[in-house]
Amino acid sequence: MSMQNQMEEAEVSILHTYNRFPVVFERGEGVYLYDTEGKKYLDFAAGIAVNALGYHYPGYDEALKEQIDKLTHISNLYYNETLITAGARVTLQSGMSKVFFTNSGTEAIEGAIKAARRYAYDKRGHAGGEIIAMNHSFHGRSIGALSLTGNAHYREPFEPLMGGVRFADFNDLESVKACLNENTCAIIAETVQGEGGIYPATQEFLEGLRRICDERDMLLILDEIQCGMGRTGHYFAWQAYGIQPDIMTCAKALGCGVPVGAFVLNERAAAHSLVPGDHGTTYGGNPFVCAAVTKVFDIFEKDMILAHVQELTPYLEETLERLVSEVPCAAGHRGMGFIQGLVVEGKNVGDVIKLALKKGLVIISAGTNVIRLVPPLIITRAHIDEMAAILKESLLEA
Ligand SMILES: *Cc1c(COP(=O)(O)O)cnc(C)c1O
């Protein structure tokens, strides 16, 4: 069957919630993808920041296969070895206290909301905790996570959403202060806004949020679902700022391709938070995904993935800087480590992306006019050069 026929057949049965790019991917190898007609693509999207180790990283598949042969699922009513090791790795690398594994980022956000409200209920003796979220944020599509997502286009059709949420401007501490009231129990922000256009938090902003939360006994929730797991050259982006959240959410690259997320609490949050009966999940943190999580941390350490990202970041940034100086419609770039955005002016980002795809480069957008680069963390200089050459052509021709 041709790719065209496959795409038409997909639209027969799959609910049309995505305007998919016109390609049918079949397999991956390293940092390359192959479509069903055998064409090769350089992958700078990584399944939206999920495939941090690319495809078939040595040892990863074997670890998963080994776990399949032992046990893929057992209820959270029981202990299992993989849960113990994966949990210990997350708390060790984050320096935080307790972890709850989920199936997705959205569910990690839901857990964080419940944990924050539970904290306020415990400390203040009544429900009704309000949360401050950021404009242009993205936290997921369930009703709770959507309620914290600062994008009216995503929210409007599904209102009324969860109440008790106020929106402030990212990197604007005064606007956060203006949202505070006696019921505010938490502030949530992405450490680096992803979907909204690749905006890293400023040092001053994160320090300010930390201070406000400390002063008022509120919880700081940092969403590390996209920017976490090594993407900034640190396990978690907040580690670059020296600011620890009370609750962190994690997902995407946590299992590098298996559906797993987590919300992670520091000691303070854990001491006054969810207790038996408050929260649960059937699949969350099952042996299959936990084997992946542990293997991902093993590989990151053994092969020094963070050091690699740190070492190569200046080259990626210089390359983007050169594109900005050489290509008129490339108006600027921003980001941290391997989560970078190239701002496009006067041309449609979607057209650039489609052209790049034709030329064998997979990239995605963020916000309205930003090309988002979230490659596997294992790319080399040669891959950056290859990306830049195709992106330059695409920007010029679009
Ligand atoms: C992708 C994403 C989510 C939602 O995660 P899902 O796994 O799609 O549910 C939440 N927050 C951020 C910052 C994300 O990038």
Tab-separated table of C-alpha atoms and ligand atoms in Angstrom:
chain	number	residue	atom	x	y	z
A	1	MET	CA	0.000	0.000	0.000
A	2	SER	CA	1.331	3.465	-0.857
A	3	MET	CA	1.778	6.063	1.833
A	4	GLN	CA	-1.090	8.057	0.329
A	5	ASN	CA	-3.434	5.082	0.634
A	6	GLN	CA	-2.323	4.410	4.197
A	7	MET	CA	-3.079	7.996	5.185
A	8	GLU	CA	-6.530	7.843	3.638
A	9	GLU	CA	-7.255	4.581	5.412
A	10	ALA	CA	-6.158	6.023	8.753
A	11	GLU	CA	-8.639	8.879	8.397
A	12	VAL	CA	-11.477	6.345	7.979
A	13	SER	CA	-11.234	5.081	11.549
A	14	ILE	CA	-9.066	7.465	13.570
A	15	LEU	CA	-10.873	10.417	15.125
A	16	HIS	CA	-9.601	13.502	13.388
A	17	THR	CA	-8.110	15.412	16.333
A	18	TYR	CA	-4.749	15.984	14.640
A	19	ASN	CA	-3.900	17.517	11.286
A	20	ARG	CA	-1.125	15.007	10.789
A	21	PHE	CA	1.886	15.629	8.573
A	22	PRO	CA	1.718	13.623	5.334
A	23	VAL	CA	4.076	10.830	6.265
A	24	VAL	CA	3.725	7.289	7.606
A	25	PHE	CA	6.715	6.360	9.769
A	26	GLU	CA	7.687	2.739	10.024
A	27	ARG	CA	10.918	2.482	11.988
A	28	GLY	CA	13.747	4.403	13.572
A	29	GLU	CA	17.486	3.871	13.904
A	30	GLY	CA	19.706	6.151	15.973
A	31	VAL	CA	18.487	9.679	15.262
A	32	TYR	CA	16.900	8.796	11.918
A	33	LEU	CA	13.363	7.773	11.008
A	34	TYR	CA	12.238	5.815	7.951
A	35	ASP	CA	8.827	6.017	6.289
A	36	THR	CA	6.951	3.092	4.750
A	37	GLU	CA	8.429	3.928	1.351
A	38	GLY	CA	11.981	3.682	2.712
A	39	LYS	CA	12.805	7.381	2.817
A	40	LYS	CA	15.170	8.508	5.574
A	41	TYR	CA	14.598	11.538	7.854
A	42	LEU	CA	16.772	13.272	10.440
A	43	ASP	CA	14.669	13.508	13.605
A	44	PHE	CA	14.839	16.837	15.477
A	45	ALA	CA	11.431	16.360	17.118
A	46	ALA	CA	12.027	13.076	19.000
A	47	GLY	CA	8.317	12.275	19.225
A	48	ILE	CA	7.884	15.673	20.960
A	49	ALA	CA	10.859	15.497	23.300
A	50	VAL	CA	10.216	11.869	24.235
A	51	ASN	CA	12.868	9.852	22.395
A	52	ALA	CA	15.836	11.385	24.193
A	53	LEU	CA	17.939	8.333	23.366
A	54	GLY	CA	16.793	8.137	19.758
A	55	TYR	CA	15.822	4.718	18.460
A	56	HIS	CA	17.245	1.346	19.521
A	57	TYR	CA	19.828	2.800	21.871
A	58	PRO	CA	22.195	-0.019	22.904
A	59	GLY	CA	20.768	-1.905	25.874
A	60	TYR	CA	17.387	-0.149	26.006
A	61	ASP	CA	15.367	-2.626	23.938
A	62	GLU	CA	17.049	-5.547	25.685
A	63	ALA	CA	16.054	-4.224	29.123
A	64	LEU	CA	12.431	-3.905	28.020
A	65	LYS	CA	12.376	-7.346	26.424
A	66	GLU	CA	13.854	-8.864	29.558
A	67	GLN	CA	11.108	-7.255	31.661
A	68	ILE	CA	8.375	-8.482	29.281
A	69	ASP	CA	9.598	-12.002	29.895
A	70	LYS	CA	9.328	-11.494	33.663
A	71	LEU	CA	6.242	-9.356	34.337
A	72	THR	CA	4.669	-6.447	32.475
A	73	HIS	CA	1.870	-5.534	34.841
A	74	ILE	CA	0.924	-6.072	38.423
A	75	SER	CA	-1.378	-3.851	40.434
A	76	ASN	CA	-0.167	-1.080	42.732
A	77	LEU	CA	-1.712	-3.187	45.491
A	78	TYR	CA	1.608	-5.051	45.487
A	79	TYR	CA	5.297	-4.152	45.575
A	80	ASN	CA	7.540	-5.035	42.674
A	81	GLU	CA	11.290	-4.696	42.192
A	82	THR	CA	11.164	-2.342	39.213
A	83	LEU	CA	9.049	0.180	41.136
A	84	ILE	CA	11.605	0.228	43.922
A	85	THR	CA	14.580	0.887	41.631
A	86	ALA	CA	12.808	3.437	39.421
A	87	GLY	CA	11.492	5.357	42.424
A	88	ALA	CA	14.932	5.464	44.005
A	89	ARG	CA	16.466	6.835	40.788
A	90	VAL	CA	13.945	9.652	40.449
A	91	THR	CA	14.327	10.762	44.064
A	92	LEU	CA	18.125	10.468	43.903
A	93	GLN	CA	18.538	12.556	40.759
A	94	SER	CA	16.010	15.186	41.836
A	95	GLY	CA	17.042	15.333	45.485
A	96	MET	CA	13.333	15.149	46.259
A	97	SER	CA	11.505	12.897	48.640
A	98	LYS	CA	8.602	10.899	47.163
A	99	VAL	CA	7.409	9.936	43.708
A	100	PHE	CA	4.080	8.780	42.299
A	101	PHE	CA	4.260	7.266	38.793
A	102	THR	CA	1.534	8.036	36.250
A	103	ASN	CA	0.824	7.067	32.641
A	104	SER	CA	1.277	10.508	31.129
A	105	GLY	CA	2.223	14.098	31.715
A	106	THR	CA	-1.375	15.155	32.025
A	107	GLU	CA	-1.944	12.678	34.821
A	108	ALA	CA	1.198	13.894	36.577
A	109	ILE	CA	-0.333	17.396	36.512
A	110	GLU	CA	-3.627	16.048	37.886
A	111	GLY	CA	-1.702	14.429	40.732
A	112	ALA	CA	0.192	17.652	41.406
A	113	ILE	CA	-3.087	19.593	41.612
A	114	LYS	CA	-4.490	17.093	44.090
A	115	ALA	CA	-1.289	17.031	46.125
A	116	ALA	CA	-1.229	20.847	46.329
A	117	ARG	CA	-4.864	21.104	47.344
A	118	ARG	CA	-4.404	18.282	49.831
A	119	TYR	CA	-1.460	20.151	51.356
A	120	ALA	CA	-3.531	23.307	51.797
A	121	TYR	CA	-6.446	21.318	53.204
A	122	ASP	CA	-4.115	19.687	55.717
A	123	LYS	CA	-2.300	22.882	56.730
A	124	ARG	CA	-5.216	25.314	56.667
A	125	GLY	CA	-8.010	23.017	57.728
A	126	HIS	CA	-10.349	23.787	54.834
A	127	ALA	CA	-10.694	23.116	51.101
A	128	GLY	CA	-10.822	25.775	48.372
A	129	GLY	CA	-7.140	26.149	47.540
A	130	GLU	CA	-6.534	28.327	44.477
A	131	ILE	CA	-3.681	27.957	42.017
A	132	ILE	CA	-1.821	30.582	39.988
A	133	ALA	CA	-0.820	29.410	36.498
A	134	MET	CA	0.906	31.203	33.617
A	135	ASN	CA	-0.344	32.628	30.348
A	136	HIS	CA	0.931	30.695	27.295
A	137	SER	CA	1.557	27.632	29.465
A	138	PHE	CA	0.742	24.078	28.488
A	139	HIS	CA	-0.013	21.410	31.080
A	140	GLY	CA	-2.217	18.898	29.255
A	141	ARG	CA	-5.703	18.193	27.936
A	142	SER	CA	-7.695	16.689	30.800
A	143	ILE	CA	-10.130	19.045	32.524
A	144	GLY	CA	-7.820	19.714	35.480
A	145	ALA	CA	-4.650	20.157	33.425
A	146	LEU	CA	-6.542	22.217	30.839
A	147	SER	CA	-7.736	24.480	33.640
A	148	LEU	CA	-4.097	25.423	34.273
A	149	THR	CA	-3.244	25.805	30.579
A	150	GLY	CA	-2.976	29.456	29.562
A	151	ASN	CA	-4.302	29.104	26.041
A	152	ALA	CA	-7.886	30.227	25.459
A	153	HIS	CA	-8.110	28.354	22.160
A	154	TYR	CA	-7.585	25.004	23.938
A	155	ARG	CA	-9.851	25.888	26.843
A	156	GLU	CA	-12.946	27.640	25.556
A	157	PRO	CA	-14.972	24.769	24.054
A	158	PHE	CA	-14.718	22.815	27.305
A	159	GLU	CA	-15.706	25.418	29.852
A	160	PRO	CA	-16.669	25.454	32.647
A	161	LEU	CA	-13.325	24.064	33.729
A	162	MET	CA	-11.958	23.570	37.226
A	163	GLY	CA	-12.387	26.736	39.276
A	164	GLY	CA	-9.887	28.484	41.513
A	165	VAL	CA	-7.252	29.216	38.852
A	166	ARG	CA	-5.784	32.655	38.087
A	167	PHE	CA	-3.395	33.423	35.244
A	168	ALA	CA	-0.287	35.554	35.553
A	169	ASP	CA	2.362	36.443	32.971
A	170	PHE	CA	5.398	34.189	32.788
A	171	ASN	CA	8.609	35.939	33.905
A	172	ASP	CA	6.585	38.800	35.398
A	173	LEU	CA	6.692	38.560	39.175
A	174	GLU	CA	4.450	41.576	39.722
A	175	SER	CA	1.654	39.951	37.731
A	176	VAL	CA	1.973	36.856	39.941
A	177	LYS	CA	1.748	38.983	43.084
A	178	ALA	CA	-1.381	40.636	41.704
A	179	CYS	CA	-3.080	37.208	41.579
A	180	LEU	CA	-2.352	36.281	45.189
A	181	ASN	CA	-5.119	36.035	47.747
A	182	GLU	CA	-5.614	34.254	51.057
A	183	ASN	CA	-6.802	31.069	49.340
A	184	THR	CA	-3.845	30.768	46.943
A	185	CYS	CA	-2.157	27.472	47.747
A	186	ALA	CA	0.203	26.896	44.818
A	187	ILE	CA	1.917	28.415	41.791
A	188	ILE	CA	2.576	26.297	38.718
A	189	ALA	CA	4.951	27.077	35.852
A	190	GLU	CA	7.011	25.260	33.273
A	191	THR	CA	10.685	25.874	34.007
A	192	VAL	CA	11.063	26.359	30.256
A	193	GLN	CA	7.749	27.055	28.501
A	194	GLY	CA	7.643	24.544	25.635
A	195	GLU	CA	4.401	24.560	23.655
A	196	GLY	CA	3.987	28.314	24.292
A	197	GLY	CA	7.108	29.211	22.295
A	198	ILE	CA	10.289	28.065	24.138
A	199	TYR	CA	10.679	30.668	26.879
A	200	PRO	CA	13.114	29.785	29.694
A	201	ALA	CA	12.252	31.205	33.104
A	202	THR	CA	14.534	33.987	34.269
A	203	GLN	CA	16.614	33.446	37.397
A	204	GLU	CA	14.851	36.377	39.049
A	205	PHE	CA	11.400	34.963	38.279
A	206	LEU	CA	12.074	31.498	39.695
A	207	GLU	CA	13.750	32.954	42.771
A	208	GLY	CA	10.760	35.243	43.227
A	209	LEU	CA	8.264	32.368	42.942
A	210	ARG	CA	10.283	30.373	45.458
A	211	ARG	CA	10.282	33.314	47.873
A	212	ILE	CA	6.524	33.941	47.548
A	213	CYS	CA	5.763	30.267	48.180
A	214	ASP	CA	8.067	30.127	51.202
A	215	GLU	CA	6.637	33.293	52.726
A	216	ARG	CA	3.014	32.187	52.377
A	217	ASP	CA	3.386	28.440	52.949
A	218	MET	CA	2.320	27.736	49.365
A	219	LEU	CA	3.713	25.064	47.063
A	220	LEU	CA	5.796	25.774	43.973
A	221	ILE	CA	4.979	23.297	41.213
A	222	LEU	CA	7.432	23.149	38.309
A	223	ASP	CA	6.308	21.325	35.180
A	224	GLU	CA	9.393	19.557	33.823
A	225	ILE	CA	7.467	17.283	31.495
A	226	GLN	CA	9.117	18.703	28.369
A	227	CYS	CA	12.257	20.432	29.641
A	228	GLY	CA	13.251	17.738	32.153
A	229	MET	CA	15.232	14.521	31.789
A	230	GLY	CA	18.490	16.007	30.576
A	231	ARG	CA	17.171	18.253	27.841
A	232	THR	CA	18.747	21.382	29.321
A	233	GLY	CA	21.977	19.605	30.231
A	234	HIS	CA	20.669	18.984	33.745
A	235	TYR	CA	18.407	16.154	34.801
A	236	PHE	CA	15.788	18.784	35.635
A	237	ALA	CA	15.909	22.340	34.340
A	238	TRP	CA	15.385	23.862	37.790
A	239	GLN	CA	18.730	22.375	38.821
A	240	ALA	CA	20.358	24.947	36.526
A	241	TYR	CA	18.805	27.717	38.645
A	242	GLY	CA	19.533	26.284	42.070
A	243	ILE	CA	15.821	26.490	42.892
A	244	GLN	CA	13.947	23.403	44.045
A	245	PRO	CA	10.197	23.104	43.561
A	246	ASP	CA	7.948	21.516	46.167
A	247	ILE	CA	6.311	19.419	43.472
A	248	MET	CA	7.775	18.525	40.095
A	249	THR	CA	5.960	16.897	37.223
A	250	CYS	CA	7.850	14.739	34.769
A	251	ALA	CA	6.930	12.575	31.756
A	252	LYS	CA	7.904	12.634	28.034
A	253	ALA	CA	11.560	11.446	28.131
A	254	LEU	CA	11.234	9.780	31.545
A	255	GLY	CA	10.835	6.399	29.871
A	256	CYS	CA	12.174	7.402	26.435
A	257	GLY	CA	9.199	5.930	24.567
A	258	VAL	CA	7.039	4.045	27.037
A	259	PRO	CA	4.044	5.866	28.543
A	260	VAL	CA	5.210	6.981	31.958
A	261	GLY	CA	5.060	10.179	33.963
A	262	ALA	CA	5.507	11.103	37.588
A	263	PHE	CA	4.816	13.747	40.153
A	264	VAL	CA	7.551	14.132	42.706
A	265	LEU	CA	7.262	15.792	46.114
A	266	ASN	CA	9.867	17.288	48.416
A	267	GLU	CA	9.769	16.467	52.102
A	268	ARG	CA	7.621	19.458	53.010
A	269	ALA	CA	4.946	18.645	50.434
A	270	ALA	CA	5.059	14.920	51.142
A	271	ALA	CA	4.592	15.421	54.876
A	272	HIS	CA	1.184	17.027	54.393
A	273	SER	CA	-0.087	15.434	51.272
A	274	LEU	CA	-1.839	12.482	49.723
A	275	VAL	CA	-2.428	9.526	52.029
A	276	PRO	CA	-3.819	6.036	51.357
A	277	GLY	CA	-7.219	6.351	49.728
A	278	ASP	CA	-6.547	9.823	48.270
A	279	HIS	CA	-5.111	8.824	44.898
A	280	GLY	CA	-4.456	5.809	42.712
A	281	THR	CA	-3.862	4.376	39.252
A	282	THR	CA	-4.196	0.920	37.737
A	283	TYR	CA	-1.352	1.072	35.235
A	284	GLY	CA	0.785	3.885	36.663
A	285	GLY	CA	4.363	2.772	37.326
A	286	ASN	CA	3.862	-0.801	36.242
A	287	PRO	CA	6.894	-3.094	35.910
A	288	PHE	CA	7.225	-2.565	32.151
A	289	VAL	CA	7.489	1.227	32.303
A	290	CYS	CA	9.541	1.217	35.492
A	291	ALA	CA	12.099	-1.077	33.856
A	292	ALA	CA	12.374	1.553	31.117
A	293	VAL	CA	12.775	4.408	33.626
A	294	THR	CA	15.578	2.613	35.454
A	295	LYS	CA	17.324	1.742	32.190
A	296	VAL	CA	17.086	5.346	30.993
A	297	PHE	CA	18.786	6.610	34.166
A	298	ASP	CA	21.426	3.839	33.841
A	299	ILE	CA	22.210	4.862	30.275
A	300	PHE	CA	22.244	8.587	31.094
A	301	GLU	CA	24.860	7.905	33.757
A	302	LYS	CA	26.968	5.308	32.009
A	303	ASP	CA	27.168	7.265	28.763
A	304	MET	CA	27.257	10.738	30.346
A	305	ILE	CA	24.316	12.084	28.370
A	306	LEU	CA	24.080	15.301	30.418
A	307	ALA	CA	27.732	16.150	29.781
A	308	HIS	CA	27.160	15.536	26.082
A	309	VAL	CA	24.243	17.977	25.998
A	310	GLN	CA	26.277	20.597	27.885
A	311	GLU	CA	29.244	20.137	25.590
A	312	LEU	CA	27.258	20.415	22.359
A	313	THR	CA	24.844	23.201	23.360
A	314	PRO	CA	27.187	26.068	22.387
A	315	TYR	CA	27.563	24.561	18.921
A	316	LEU	CA	23.796	24.228	18.476
A	317	GLU	CA	23.326	27.829	19.647
A	318	GLU	CA	26.102	29.137	17.354
A	319	THR	CA	24.511	27.285	14.458
A	320	LEU	CA	21.134	28.897	15.159
A	321	GLU	CA	22.838	32.278	15.526
A	322	ARG	CA	24.391	31.785	12.071
A	323	LEU	CA	20.966	30.928	10.612
A	324	VAL	CA	19.565	34.119	12.118
A	325	SER	CA	22.344	36.175	10.536
A	326	GLU	CA	22.095	34.453	7.148
A	327	VAL	CA	18.350	34.006	6.644
A	328	PRO	CA	16.123	37.113	6.621
A	329	CYS	CA	12.985	35.372	7.979
A	330	ALA	CA	14.895	33.841	10.914
A	331	ALA	CA	14.337	36.589	13.462
A	332	GLY	CA	15.961	35.162	16.583
A	333	HIS	CA	16.446	32.125	18.738
A	334	ARG	CA	16.072	31.250	22.403
A	335	GLY	CA	16.192	28.204	24.616
A	336	MET	CA	18.320	26.151	26.954
A	337	GLY	CA	20.395	23.130	25.997
A	338	PHE	CA	18.545	20.952	23.501
A	339	ILE	CA	15.196	22.719	23.795
A	340	GLN	CA	15.612	25.573	21.343
A	341	GLY	CA	13.224	27.771	19.398
A	342	LEU	CA	13.914	29.618	16.152
A	343	VAL	CA	11.606	32.604	15.677
A	344	VAL	CA	10.255	32.949	12.133
A	345	GLU	CA	8.920	36.223	10.782
A	346	GLY	CA	7.057	36.877	7.547
A	347	LYS	CA	6.684	33.212	6.654
A	348	ASN	CA	4.287	30.515	7.784
A	349	VAL	CA	6.014	28.125	10.189
A	350	GLY	CA	3.787	25.254	9.035
A	351	ASP	CA	4.993	25.731	5.450
A	352	VAL	CA	8.630	25.675	6.574
A	353	ILE	CA	8.035	22.473	8.546
A	354	LYS	CA	6.300	20.735	5.635
A	355	LEU	CA	9.104	21.709	3.280
A	356	ALA	CA	11.721	20.454	5.739
A	357	LEU	CA	9.848	17.156	6.002
A	358	LYS	CA	9.994	16.771	2.209
A	359	LYS	CA	13.717	17.390	2.406
A	360	GLY	CA	14.156	14.744	5.120
A	361	LEU	CA	14.125	16.744	8.377
A	362	VAL	CA	11.500	16.263	11.102
A	363	ILE	CA	10.819	19.435	13.126
A	364	ILE	CA	7.770	20.837	14.920
A	365	SER	CA	6.419	24.247	15.896
A	366	ALA	CA	5.781	26.001	19.202
A	367	GLY	CA	3.520	28.984	19.749
A	368	THR	CA	2.501	30.637	16.497
A	369	ASN	CA	5.812	31.506	14.859
A	370	VAL	CA	8.521	29.376	16.401
A	371	ILE	CA	10.303	26.312	15.073
A	372	ARG	CA	10.920	24.015	18.006
A	373	LEU	CA	14.081	21.910	18.075
A	374	VAL	CA	13.912	19.100	20.636
A	375	PRO	CA	16.205	16.450	19.119
A	376	PRO	CA	17.310	13.198	20.712
A	377	LEU	CA	20.012	14.094	23.238
A	378	ILE	CA	22.499	11.860	21.414
A	379	ILE	CA	22.888	14.015	18.280
A	380	THR	CA	26.396	14.926	17.102
A	381	ARG	CA	27.868	18.024	15.427
A	382	ALA	CA	27.324	16.381	12.063
A	383	HIS	CA	23.602	16.036	12.803
A	384	ILE	CA	23.407	19.708	13.795
A	385	ASP	CA	25.102	20.652	10.490
A	386	GLU	CA	22.703	18.431	8.547
A	387	MET	CA	19.706	19.974	10.340
A	388	ALA	CA	20.951	23.525	9.710
A	389	ALA	CA	21.502	22.923	5.997
A	390	ILE	CA	17.985	21.559	5.453
A	391	LEU	CA	16.377	24.156	7.710
A	392	LYS	CA	18.161	26.977	5.895
A	393	GLU	CA	16.946	25.746	2.496
A	394	SER	CA	13.423	25.322	3.842
A	395	LEU	CA	13.335	28.803	5.380
A	396	LEU	CA	14.581	30.362	2.159
A	397	GLU	CA	12.226	28.439	-0.130
A	398	ALA	CA	9.008	28.549	1.936
B	1	LIG	C1	3.447	17.351	26.817
B	1	LIG	C2	3.272	18.190	28.021
B	1	LIG	C3	2.261	17.923	28.963
B	1	LIG	C4	1.244	16.824	28.771
B	1	LIG	O1	1.840	15.568	28.747
B	1	LIG	P1	1.049	14.318	28.098
B	1	LIG	O2	1.982	13.172	28.306
B	1	LIG	O3	0.800	14.655	26.673
B	1	LIG	O4	-0.199	14.127	28.853
B	1	LIG	C5	2.214	18.712	30.099
B	1	LIG	N1	3.092	19.700	30.311
B	1	LIG	C6	4.078	19.989	29.424
B	1	LIG	C7	5.048	21.096	29.725
B	1	LIG	C8	4.185	19.257	28.253
B	1	LIG	O5	5.125	19.564	27.351
